[in-house]
Tab-separated table of C-alpha atoms and ligand atoms in Angstrom:
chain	number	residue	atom	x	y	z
A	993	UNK	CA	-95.793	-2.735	-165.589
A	994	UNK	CA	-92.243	-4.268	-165.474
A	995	UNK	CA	-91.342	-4.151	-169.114
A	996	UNK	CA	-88.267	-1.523	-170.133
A	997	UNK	CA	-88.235	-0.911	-173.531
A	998	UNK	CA	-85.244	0.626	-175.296
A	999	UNK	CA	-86.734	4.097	-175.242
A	1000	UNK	CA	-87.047	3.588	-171.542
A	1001	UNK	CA	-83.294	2.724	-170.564
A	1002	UNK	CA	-82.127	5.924	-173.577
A	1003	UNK	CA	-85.045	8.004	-171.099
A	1004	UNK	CA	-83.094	6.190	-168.392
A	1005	UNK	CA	-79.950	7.758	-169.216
A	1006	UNK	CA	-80.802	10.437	-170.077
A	1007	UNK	CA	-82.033	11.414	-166.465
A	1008	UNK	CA	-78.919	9.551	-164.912
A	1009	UNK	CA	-76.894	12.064	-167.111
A	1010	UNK	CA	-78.242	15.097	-166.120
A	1011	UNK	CA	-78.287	13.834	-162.426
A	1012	UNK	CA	-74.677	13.171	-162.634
A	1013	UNK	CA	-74.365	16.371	-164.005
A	1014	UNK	CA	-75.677	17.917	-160.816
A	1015	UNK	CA	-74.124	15.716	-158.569
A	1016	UNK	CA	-70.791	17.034	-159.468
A	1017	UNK	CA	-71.562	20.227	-159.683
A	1018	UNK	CA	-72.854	19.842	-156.062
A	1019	UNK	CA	-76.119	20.700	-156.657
A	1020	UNK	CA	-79.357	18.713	-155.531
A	1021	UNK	CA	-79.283	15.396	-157.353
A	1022	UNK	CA	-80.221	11.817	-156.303
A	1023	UNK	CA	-76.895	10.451	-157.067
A	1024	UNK	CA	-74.404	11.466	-154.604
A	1025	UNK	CA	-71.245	11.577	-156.976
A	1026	UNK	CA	-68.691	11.135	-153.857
A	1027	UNK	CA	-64.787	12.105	-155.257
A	1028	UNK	CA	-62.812	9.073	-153.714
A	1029	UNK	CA	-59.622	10.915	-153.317
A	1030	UNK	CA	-57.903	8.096	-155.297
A	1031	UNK	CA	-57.133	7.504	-158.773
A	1032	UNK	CA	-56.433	4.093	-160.447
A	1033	UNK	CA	-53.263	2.189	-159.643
A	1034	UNK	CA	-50.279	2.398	-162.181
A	1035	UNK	CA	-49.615	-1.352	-161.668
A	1036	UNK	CA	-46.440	-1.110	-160.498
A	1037	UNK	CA	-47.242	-0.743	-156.873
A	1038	UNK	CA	-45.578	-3.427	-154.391
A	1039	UNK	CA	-45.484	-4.593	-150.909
A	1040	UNK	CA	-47.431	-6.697	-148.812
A	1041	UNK	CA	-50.636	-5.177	-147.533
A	1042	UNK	CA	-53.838	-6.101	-145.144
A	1043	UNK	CA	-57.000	-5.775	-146.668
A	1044	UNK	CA	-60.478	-5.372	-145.274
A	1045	UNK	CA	-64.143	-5.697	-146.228
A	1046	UNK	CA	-67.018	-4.662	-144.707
A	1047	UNK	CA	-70.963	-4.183	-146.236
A	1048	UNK	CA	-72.422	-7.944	-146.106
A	1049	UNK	CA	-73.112	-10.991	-143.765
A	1050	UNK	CA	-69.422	-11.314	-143.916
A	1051	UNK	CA	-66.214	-9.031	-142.489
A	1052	UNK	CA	-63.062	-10.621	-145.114
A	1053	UNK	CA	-59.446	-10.323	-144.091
A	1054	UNK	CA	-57.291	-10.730	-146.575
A	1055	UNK	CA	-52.931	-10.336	-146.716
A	1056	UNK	CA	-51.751	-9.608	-150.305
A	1057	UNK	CA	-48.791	-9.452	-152.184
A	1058	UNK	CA	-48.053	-6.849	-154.903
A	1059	UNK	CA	-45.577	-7.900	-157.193
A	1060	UNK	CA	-45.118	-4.461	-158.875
A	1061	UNK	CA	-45.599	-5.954	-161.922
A	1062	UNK	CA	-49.539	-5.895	-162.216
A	1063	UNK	CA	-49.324	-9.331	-160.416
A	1064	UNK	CA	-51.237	-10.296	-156.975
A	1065	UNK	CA	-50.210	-13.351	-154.689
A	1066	UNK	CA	-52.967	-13.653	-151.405
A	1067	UNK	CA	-51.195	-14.660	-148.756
A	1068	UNK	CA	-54.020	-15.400	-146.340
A	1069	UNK	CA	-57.827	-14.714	-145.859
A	1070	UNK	CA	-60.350	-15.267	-143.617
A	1071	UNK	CA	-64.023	-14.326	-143.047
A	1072	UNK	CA	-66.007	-13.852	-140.400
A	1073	UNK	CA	-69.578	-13.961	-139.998
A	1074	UNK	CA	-71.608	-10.842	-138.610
A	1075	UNK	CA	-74.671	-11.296	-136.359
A	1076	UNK	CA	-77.553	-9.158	-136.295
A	1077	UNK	CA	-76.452	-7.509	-133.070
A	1078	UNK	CA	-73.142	-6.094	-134.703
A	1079	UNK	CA	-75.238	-4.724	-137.421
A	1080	UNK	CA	-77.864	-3.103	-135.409
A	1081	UNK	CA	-76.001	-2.406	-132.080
A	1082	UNK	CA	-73.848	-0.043	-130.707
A	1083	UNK	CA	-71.343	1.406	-133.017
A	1084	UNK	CA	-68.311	0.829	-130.995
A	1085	UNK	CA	-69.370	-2.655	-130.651
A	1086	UNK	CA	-69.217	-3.283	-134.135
A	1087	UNK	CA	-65.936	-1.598	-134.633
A	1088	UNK	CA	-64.424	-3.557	-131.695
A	1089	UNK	CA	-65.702	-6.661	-133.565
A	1090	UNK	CA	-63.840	-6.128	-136.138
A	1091	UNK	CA	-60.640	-4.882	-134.191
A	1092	UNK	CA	-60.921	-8.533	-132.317
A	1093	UNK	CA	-61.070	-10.477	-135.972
A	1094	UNK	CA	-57.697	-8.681	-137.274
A	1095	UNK	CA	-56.439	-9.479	-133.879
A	1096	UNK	CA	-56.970	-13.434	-134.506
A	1097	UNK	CA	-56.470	-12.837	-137.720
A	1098	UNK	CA	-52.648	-11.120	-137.312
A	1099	UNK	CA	-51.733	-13.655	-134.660
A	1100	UNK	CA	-52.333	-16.554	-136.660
A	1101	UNK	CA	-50.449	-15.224	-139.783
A	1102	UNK	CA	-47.109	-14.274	-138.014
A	1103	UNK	CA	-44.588	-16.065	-140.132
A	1104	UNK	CA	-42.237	-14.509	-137.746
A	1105	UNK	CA	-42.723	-11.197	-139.315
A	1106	UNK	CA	-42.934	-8.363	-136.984
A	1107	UNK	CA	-44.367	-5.446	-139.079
A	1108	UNK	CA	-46.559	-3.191	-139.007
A	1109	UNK	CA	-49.516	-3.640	-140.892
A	1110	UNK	CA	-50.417	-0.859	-143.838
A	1111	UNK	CA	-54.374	-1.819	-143.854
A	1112	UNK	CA	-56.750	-0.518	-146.459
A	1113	UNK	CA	-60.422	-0.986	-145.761
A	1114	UNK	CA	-63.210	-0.807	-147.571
A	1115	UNK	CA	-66.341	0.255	-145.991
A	1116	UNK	CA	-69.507	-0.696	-148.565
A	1117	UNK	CA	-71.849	2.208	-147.518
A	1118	UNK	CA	-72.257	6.237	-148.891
A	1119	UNK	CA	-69.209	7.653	-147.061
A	1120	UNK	CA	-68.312	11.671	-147.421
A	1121	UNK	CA	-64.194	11.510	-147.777
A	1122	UNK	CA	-61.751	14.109	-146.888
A	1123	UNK	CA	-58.662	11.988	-147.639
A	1124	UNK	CA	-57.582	9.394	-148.502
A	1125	UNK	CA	-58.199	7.764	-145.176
A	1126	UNK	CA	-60.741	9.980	-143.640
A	1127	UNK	CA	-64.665	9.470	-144.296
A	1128	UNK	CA	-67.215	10.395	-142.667
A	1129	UNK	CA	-70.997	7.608	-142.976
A	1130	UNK	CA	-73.600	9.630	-144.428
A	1131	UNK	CA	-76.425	7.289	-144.223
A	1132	UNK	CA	-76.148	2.923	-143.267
A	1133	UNK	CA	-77.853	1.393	-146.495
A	1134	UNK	CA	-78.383	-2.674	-146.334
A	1135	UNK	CA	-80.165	-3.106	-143.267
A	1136	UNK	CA	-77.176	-1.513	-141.124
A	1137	UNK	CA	-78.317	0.644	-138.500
A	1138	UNK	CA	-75.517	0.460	-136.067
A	1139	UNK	CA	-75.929	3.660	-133.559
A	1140	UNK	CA	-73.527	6.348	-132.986
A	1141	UNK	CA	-71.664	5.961	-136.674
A	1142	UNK	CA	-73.561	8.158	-138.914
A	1143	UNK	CA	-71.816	11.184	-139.187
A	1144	UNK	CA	-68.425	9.807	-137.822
A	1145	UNK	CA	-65.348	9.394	-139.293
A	1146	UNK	CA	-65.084	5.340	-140.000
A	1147	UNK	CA	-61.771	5.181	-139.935
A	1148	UNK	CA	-61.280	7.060	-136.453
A	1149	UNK	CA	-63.649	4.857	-135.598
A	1150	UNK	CA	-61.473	1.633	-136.720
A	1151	UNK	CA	-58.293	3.080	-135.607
A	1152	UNK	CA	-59.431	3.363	-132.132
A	1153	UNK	CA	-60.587	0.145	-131.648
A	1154	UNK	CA	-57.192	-1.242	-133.286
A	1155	UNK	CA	-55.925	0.800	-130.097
A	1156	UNK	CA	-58.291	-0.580	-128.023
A	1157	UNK	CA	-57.418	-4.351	-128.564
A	1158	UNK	CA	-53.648	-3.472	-128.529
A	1159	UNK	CA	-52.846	-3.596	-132.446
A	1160	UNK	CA	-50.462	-0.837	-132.291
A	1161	UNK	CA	-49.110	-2.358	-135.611
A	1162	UNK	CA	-51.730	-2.343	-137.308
A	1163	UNK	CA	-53.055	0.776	-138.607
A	1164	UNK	CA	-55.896	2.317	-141.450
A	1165	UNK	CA	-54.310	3.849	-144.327
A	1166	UNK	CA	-56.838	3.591	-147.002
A	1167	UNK	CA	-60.637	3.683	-146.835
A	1168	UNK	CA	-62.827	2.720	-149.852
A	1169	UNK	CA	-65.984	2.176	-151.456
A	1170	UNK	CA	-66.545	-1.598	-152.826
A	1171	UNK	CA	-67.324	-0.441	-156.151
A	1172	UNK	CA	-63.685	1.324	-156.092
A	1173	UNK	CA	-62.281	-1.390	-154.609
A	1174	UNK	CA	-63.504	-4.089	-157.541
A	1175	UNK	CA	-62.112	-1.016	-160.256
A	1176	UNK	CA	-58.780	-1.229	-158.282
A	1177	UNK	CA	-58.767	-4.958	-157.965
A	1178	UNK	CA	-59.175	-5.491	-161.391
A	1179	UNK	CA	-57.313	-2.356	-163.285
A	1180	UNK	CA	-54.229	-3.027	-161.544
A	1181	UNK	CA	-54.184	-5.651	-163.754
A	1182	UNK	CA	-55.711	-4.481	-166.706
A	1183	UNK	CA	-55.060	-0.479	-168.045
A	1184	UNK	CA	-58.670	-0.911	-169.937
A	1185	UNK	CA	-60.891	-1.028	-166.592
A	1186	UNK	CA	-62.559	2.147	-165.725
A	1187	UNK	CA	-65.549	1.047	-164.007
A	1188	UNK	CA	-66.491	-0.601	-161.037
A	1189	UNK	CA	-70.109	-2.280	-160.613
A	1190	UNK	CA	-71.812	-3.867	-157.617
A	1191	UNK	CA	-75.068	-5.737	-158.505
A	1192	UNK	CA	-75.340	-8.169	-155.024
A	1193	UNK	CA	-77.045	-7.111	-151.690
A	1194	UNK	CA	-77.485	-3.249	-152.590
A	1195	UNK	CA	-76.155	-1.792	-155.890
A	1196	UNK	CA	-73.923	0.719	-157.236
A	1197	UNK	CA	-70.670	2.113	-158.932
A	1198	UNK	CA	-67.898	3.735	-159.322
A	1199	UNK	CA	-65.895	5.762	-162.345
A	1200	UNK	CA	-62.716	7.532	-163.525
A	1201	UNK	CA	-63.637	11.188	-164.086
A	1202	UNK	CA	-61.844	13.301	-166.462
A	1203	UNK	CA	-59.401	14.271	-164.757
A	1204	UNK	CA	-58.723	10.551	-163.526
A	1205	UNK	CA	-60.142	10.979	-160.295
A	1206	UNK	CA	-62.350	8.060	-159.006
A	1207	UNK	CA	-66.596	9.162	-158.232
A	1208	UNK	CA	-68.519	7.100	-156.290
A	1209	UNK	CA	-71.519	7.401	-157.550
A	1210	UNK	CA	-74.071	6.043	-154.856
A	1211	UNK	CA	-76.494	4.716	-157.839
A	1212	UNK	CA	-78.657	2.616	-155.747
A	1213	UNK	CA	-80.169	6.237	-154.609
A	1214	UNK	CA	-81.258	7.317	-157.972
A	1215	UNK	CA	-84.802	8.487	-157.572
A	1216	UNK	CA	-86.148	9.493	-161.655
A	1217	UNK	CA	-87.592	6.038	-161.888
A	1218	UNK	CA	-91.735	4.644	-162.918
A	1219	UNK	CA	-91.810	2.586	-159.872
A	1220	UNK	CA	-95.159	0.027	-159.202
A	1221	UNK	CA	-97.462	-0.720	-156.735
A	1222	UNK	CA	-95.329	-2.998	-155.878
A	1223	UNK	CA	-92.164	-0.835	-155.725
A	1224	UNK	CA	-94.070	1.401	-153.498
A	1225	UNK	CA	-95.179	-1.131	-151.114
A	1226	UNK	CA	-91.551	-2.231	-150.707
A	1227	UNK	CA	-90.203	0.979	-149.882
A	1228	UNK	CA	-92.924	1.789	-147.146
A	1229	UNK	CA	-92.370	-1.913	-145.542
A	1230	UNK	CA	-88.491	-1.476	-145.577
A	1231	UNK	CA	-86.434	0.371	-142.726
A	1232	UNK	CA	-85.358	3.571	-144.965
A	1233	UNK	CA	-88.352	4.360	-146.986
A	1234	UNK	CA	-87.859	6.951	-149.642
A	1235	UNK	CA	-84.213	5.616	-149.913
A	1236	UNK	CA	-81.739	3.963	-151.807
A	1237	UNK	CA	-85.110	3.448	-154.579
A	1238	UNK	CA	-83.292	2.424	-157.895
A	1239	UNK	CA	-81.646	0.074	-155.647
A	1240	UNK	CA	-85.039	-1.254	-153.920
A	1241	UNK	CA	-85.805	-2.442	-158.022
A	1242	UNK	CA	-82.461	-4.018	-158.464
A	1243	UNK	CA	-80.413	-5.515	-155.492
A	1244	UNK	CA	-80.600	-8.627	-154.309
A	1245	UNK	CA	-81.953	-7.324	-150.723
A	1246	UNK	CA	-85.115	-6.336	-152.667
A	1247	UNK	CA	-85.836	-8.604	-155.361
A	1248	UNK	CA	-87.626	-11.528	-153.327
A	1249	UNK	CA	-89.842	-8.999	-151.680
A	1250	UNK	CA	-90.942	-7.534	-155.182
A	1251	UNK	CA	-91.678	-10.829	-156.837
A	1252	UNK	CA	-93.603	-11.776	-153.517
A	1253	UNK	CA	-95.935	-9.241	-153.046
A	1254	UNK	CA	-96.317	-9.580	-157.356
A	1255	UNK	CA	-97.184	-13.231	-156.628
A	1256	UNK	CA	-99.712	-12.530	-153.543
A	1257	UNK	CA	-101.747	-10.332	-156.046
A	1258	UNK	CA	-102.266	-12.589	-158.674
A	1259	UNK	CA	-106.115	-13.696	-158.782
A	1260	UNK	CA	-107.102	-15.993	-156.173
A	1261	UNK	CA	-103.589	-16.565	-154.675
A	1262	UNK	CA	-103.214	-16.340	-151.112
A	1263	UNK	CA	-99.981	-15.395	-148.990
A	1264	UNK	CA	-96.772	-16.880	-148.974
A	1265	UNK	CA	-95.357	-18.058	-145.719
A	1266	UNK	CA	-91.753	-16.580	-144.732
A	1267	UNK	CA	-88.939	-15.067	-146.142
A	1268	UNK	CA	-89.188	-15.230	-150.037
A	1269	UNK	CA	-85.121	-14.882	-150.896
A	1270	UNK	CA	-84.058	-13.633	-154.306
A	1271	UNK	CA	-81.827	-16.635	-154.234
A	1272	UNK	CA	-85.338	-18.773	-154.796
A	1273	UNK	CA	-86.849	-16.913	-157.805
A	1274	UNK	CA	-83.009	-17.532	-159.654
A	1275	UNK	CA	-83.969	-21.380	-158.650
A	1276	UNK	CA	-87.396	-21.328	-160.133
A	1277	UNK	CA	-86.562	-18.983	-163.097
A	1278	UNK	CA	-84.121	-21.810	-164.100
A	1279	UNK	CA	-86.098	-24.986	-163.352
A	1280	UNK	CA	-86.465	-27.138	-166.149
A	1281	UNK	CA	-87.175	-30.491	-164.427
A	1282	UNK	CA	-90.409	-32.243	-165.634
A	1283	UNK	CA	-93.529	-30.278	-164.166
A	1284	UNK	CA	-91.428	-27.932	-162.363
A	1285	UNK	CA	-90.703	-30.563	-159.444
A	1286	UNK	CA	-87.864	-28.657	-158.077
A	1287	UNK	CA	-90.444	-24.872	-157.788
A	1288	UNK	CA	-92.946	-27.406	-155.774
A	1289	UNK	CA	-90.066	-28.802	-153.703
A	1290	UNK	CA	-89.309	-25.359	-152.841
A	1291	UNK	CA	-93.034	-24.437	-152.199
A	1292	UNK	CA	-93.731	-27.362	-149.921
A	1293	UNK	CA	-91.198	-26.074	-147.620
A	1294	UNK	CA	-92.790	-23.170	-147.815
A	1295	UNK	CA	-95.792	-24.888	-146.279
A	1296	UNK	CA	-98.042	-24.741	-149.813
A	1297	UNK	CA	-98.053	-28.863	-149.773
A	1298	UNK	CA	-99.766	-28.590	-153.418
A	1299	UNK	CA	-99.037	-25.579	-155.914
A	1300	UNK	CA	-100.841	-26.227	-159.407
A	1301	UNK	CA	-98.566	-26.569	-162.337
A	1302	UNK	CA	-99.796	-23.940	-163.494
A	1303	UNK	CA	-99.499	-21.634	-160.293
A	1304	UNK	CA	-95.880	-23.218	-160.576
A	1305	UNK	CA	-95.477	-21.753	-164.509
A	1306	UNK	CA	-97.322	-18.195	-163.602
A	1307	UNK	CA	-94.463	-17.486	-160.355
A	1308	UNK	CA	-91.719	-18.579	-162.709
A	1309	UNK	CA	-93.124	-15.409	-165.046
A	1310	UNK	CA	-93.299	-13.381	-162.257
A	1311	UNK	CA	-90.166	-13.757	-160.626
A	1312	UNK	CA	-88.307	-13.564	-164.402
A	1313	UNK	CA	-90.264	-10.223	-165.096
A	1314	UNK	CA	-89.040	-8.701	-161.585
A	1315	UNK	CA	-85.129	-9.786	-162.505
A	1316	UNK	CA	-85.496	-9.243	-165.996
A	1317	UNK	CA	-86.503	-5.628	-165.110
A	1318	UNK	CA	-84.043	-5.554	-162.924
A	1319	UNK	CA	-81.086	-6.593	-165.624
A	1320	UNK	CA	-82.533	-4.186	-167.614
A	1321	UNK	CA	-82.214	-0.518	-165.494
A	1322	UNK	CA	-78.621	-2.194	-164.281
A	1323	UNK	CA	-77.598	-1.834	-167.844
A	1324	UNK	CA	-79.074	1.574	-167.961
A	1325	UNK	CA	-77.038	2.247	-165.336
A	1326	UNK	CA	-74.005	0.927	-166.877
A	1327	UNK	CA	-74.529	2.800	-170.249
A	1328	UNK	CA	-74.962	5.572	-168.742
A	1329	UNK	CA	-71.984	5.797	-167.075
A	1330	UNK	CA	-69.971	4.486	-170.103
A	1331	UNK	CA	-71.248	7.296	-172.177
A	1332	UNK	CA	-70.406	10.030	-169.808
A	1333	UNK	CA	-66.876	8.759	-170.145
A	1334	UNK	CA	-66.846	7.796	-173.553
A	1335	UNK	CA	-70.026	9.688	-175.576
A	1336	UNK	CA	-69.323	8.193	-178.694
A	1337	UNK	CA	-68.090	5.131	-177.269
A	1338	UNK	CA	-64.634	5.072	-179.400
A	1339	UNK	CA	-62.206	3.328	-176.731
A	1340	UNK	CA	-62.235	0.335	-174.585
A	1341	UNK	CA	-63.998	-0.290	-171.073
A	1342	UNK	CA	-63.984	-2.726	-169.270
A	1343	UNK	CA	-65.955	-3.363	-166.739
A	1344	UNK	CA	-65.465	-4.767	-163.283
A	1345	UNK	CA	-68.186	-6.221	-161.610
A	1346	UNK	CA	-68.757	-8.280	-158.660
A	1347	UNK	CA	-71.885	-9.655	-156.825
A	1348	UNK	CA	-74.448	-12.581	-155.715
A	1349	UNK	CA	-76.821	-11.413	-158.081
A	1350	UNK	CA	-74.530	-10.423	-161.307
A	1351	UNK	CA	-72.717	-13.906	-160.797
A	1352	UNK	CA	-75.369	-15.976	-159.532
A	1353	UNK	CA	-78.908	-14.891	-160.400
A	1354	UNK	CA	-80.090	-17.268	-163.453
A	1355	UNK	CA	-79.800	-15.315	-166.638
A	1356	UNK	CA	-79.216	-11.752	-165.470
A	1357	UNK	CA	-75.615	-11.061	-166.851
A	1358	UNK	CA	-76.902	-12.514	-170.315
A	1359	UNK	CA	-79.228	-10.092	-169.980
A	1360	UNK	CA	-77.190	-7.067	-168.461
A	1361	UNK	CA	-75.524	-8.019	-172.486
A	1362	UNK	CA	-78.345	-8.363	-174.156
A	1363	UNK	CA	-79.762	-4.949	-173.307
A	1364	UNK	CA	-76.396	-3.114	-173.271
A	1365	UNK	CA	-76.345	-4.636	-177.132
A	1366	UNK	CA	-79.730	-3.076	-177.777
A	1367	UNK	CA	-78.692	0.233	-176.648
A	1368	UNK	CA	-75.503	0.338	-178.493
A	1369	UNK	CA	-75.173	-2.182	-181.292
A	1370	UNK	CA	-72.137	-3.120	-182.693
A	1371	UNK	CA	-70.368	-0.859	-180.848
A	1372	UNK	CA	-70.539	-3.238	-177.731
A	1373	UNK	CA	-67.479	-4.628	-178.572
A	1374	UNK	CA	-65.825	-1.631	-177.013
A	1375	UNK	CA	-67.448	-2.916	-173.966
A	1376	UNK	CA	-66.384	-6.000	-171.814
A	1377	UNK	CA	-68.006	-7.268	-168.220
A	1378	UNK	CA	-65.570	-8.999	-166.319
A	1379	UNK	CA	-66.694	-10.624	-163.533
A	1380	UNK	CA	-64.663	-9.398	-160.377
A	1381	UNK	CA	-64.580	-12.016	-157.552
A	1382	UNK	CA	-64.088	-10.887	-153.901
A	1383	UNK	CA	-62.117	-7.686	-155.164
A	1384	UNK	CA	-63.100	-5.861	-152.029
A	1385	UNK	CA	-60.300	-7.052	-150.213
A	1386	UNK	CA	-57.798	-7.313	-152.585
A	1387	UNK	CA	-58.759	-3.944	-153.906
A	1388	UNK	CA	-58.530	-2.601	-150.564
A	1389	UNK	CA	-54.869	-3.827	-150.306
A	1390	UNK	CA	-54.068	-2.544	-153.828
A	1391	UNK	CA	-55.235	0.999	-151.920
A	1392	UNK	CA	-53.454	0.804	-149.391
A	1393	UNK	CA	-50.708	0.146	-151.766
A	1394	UNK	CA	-50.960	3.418	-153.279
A	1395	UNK	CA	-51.348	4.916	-150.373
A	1396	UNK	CA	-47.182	3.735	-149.579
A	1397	UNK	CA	-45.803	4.381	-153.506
B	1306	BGC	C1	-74.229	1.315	-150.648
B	1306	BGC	C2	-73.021	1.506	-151.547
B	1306	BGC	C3	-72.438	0.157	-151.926
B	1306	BGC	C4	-73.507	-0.745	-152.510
B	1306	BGC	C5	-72.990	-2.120	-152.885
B	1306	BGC	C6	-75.212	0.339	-151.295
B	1306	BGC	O1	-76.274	0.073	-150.404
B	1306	BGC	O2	-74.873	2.543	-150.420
B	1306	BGC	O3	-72.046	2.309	-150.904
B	1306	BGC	O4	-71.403	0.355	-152.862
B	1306	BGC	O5	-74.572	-0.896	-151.582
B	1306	BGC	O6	-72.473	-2.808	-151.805
């Protein structure tokens, strides 16, 4: 059920193709194919610039330095920790939230400067732009649900709260998508980059079109996918069913909840007790202590005081077939949108992506290259992944940047 076999990732792309294909041409599609109203910097952008990040546990603050010379310097950063209530509250709340952490944030870094703050943010969710610095939420994704935002203009939103704490300095120039933020981030450096790729809490990414312009593609929504039982059951247990369902089989939200219900089912296994976190199949998958002590650690705190070794061995095969499945339709993804830049695949990409589950998850980026090798042989030279640490940010600054040139 959760094998992908080369013929599935070419069917793969093949769909993804023809759904981009509609997606631009604004007709019904699963992927949304948002423009971005930016195009990629020309690396000679300077200045110093605030950067925000928002789609996680965590709200980042960052102050960077261009150096106009594809160089970045980060001044300062912080990162503050969201509760439950600002994602699931009221909408102002949240945005006041984060007016109050640039506030603390701005009057700690004075350094007797008294500017006003240029501030590029980028807002992780499917947002329809206008401008550069006008979007409107379609839909919250990620267990967001913050009322009153949907359908608003984020950075109105933002911008009156800056008001609202007495920031007049500070104001939203820039707005974002973190999958064009990590392509910014990392092809202000480097001409090469023309993608940007989010495997972590949700997935998706972004591209340069031909006439430069950058698409957001909203690929956690694509829909032509053989989903299981299991999928299924996911999706009607989560809190948008019938959404987001190519990322419900890759993200790190989903992943746990996949290999769980997988390991309920197997013959004469019972249920396990609380949350099971993607971040604890990557610890089994890659537990080679003696007997697989460290999996029946992990199970006793799960209250199981005495997992066979060999219920031990059959979880470790589940949870590797859910994330090996998983590594498998990213790279789909990938190649797909390689190949509508780049058919023949006869210049250089590279890739920027950033992520818990690309950078952490045991084995998936080896396998993300193993399956992009499969699909297009030697050829994947042409092809590099860089790994794009907390680019949000700093992309969002380099935006902001090109807002000001
Ligand atoms: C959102 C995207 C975002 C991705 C990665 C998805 O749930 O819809 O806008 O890029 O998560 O953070």
């Amino acid at each position: 059920m959760f094998s992908v076999s080369l013929g599935e990732m070419k069917e793969f792309m093949r769909n993804f193709h023809s759904e981009m294909r509609k997606g631009l041409a604004g007709e019904k599609s699963s992927l949304r194919m948002l423009s971005e109203y930016v195009k990629k910097p020309r690396g000679t952008e300077s200045g110093i610039f605030l950067g925000l990040d928002l789609g996680g546990t965590n709200f980042r603050i960052l102050l960077l330095e261009l150096t106009g010379k594809r160089k970045t310097r980060i001044l300062s950063s912080s990162k503050f920790l969201l509760h439950k209530k600002h994602m699931t509250g009221a909408g102002t709340a949240l945005f006041d939230f984060l007016a109050a952490c640039i506030k603390s944030f701005t009057d700690k870094y004075k350094a007797g400067i008294d500017r006003k703050y240029r501030i590029g943010f980028t807002f992780s969710f499917p947002v329809k732009k206008r401008a550069l610095a006008r979007g409107i939420l379609i839909r919250w994704t990620k267990g967001f649900r913050a009322r009153g935002v949907e359908g608003k203009d984020v950075v109105l939103l933002l911008n009156e709260s800056l008001k609202r704490k007495g920031l007049r300095c500070a104001e939203v120039v820039a707005l974002a998508n973190d999958t064009v933020s990590t392509l910014l981030a990392r092809s202000y450096e480097d001409p090469d980059c023309d993608i940007g790729v989010i495997l972590g809490t949700g997935t998706n990414a972004c591209y340069c079109e031909r006439a430069g312009e950058i698409i957001n593609i909203e690929w956690g929504r694509f829909s032509k996918l053989r989903g299981t039982p299991y999928d299924k059951a996911v999706d009607r247990l989560s809190i948008n069913p019938g959404e987001q369902l190519l990322e419900k089989m890759v993200s790190g939200m989903y992943l746990g909840r996949i290999a769980r219900l997988v390991a309920e089912d197997l013959p004469g296994k019972g249920k396990l007790p609380g949350e099971f976190k993607s971040e604890y199949m990557s610890l089994i998958e890659s537990d080679s202590s003696k007997n697989m002590q460290k999996t029946k650690n992990l199970l006793k705190k799960f209250g199981m005081p005495d997992p066979s070794y060999s219920d031990r061995k059959l979880l470790k095969k589940a949870c590797s077939m859910v994330s090996t499945r998983a590594a498998r339709l990213g790279a789909a993804a990938i190649a797909s949108v390689i190949t509508r830049m780049d058919a023949r695949l006869l210049k250089k990409h590279t890739v920027a992506i950033d992520g818990s589950v690309y950078e952490k998850h045991s084995g998936f980026s080896r396998k993300i290259k193993q399956a992009l090798k499969e699909i297009f042989g030697k050829n994947t030279k042409n092809i590099r992944l860089v790994l794009t640490k907390d680019a949000s940010a700093k992309g969002a600054a380099i935006l902001a940047a090109t807002a000001a040139s």
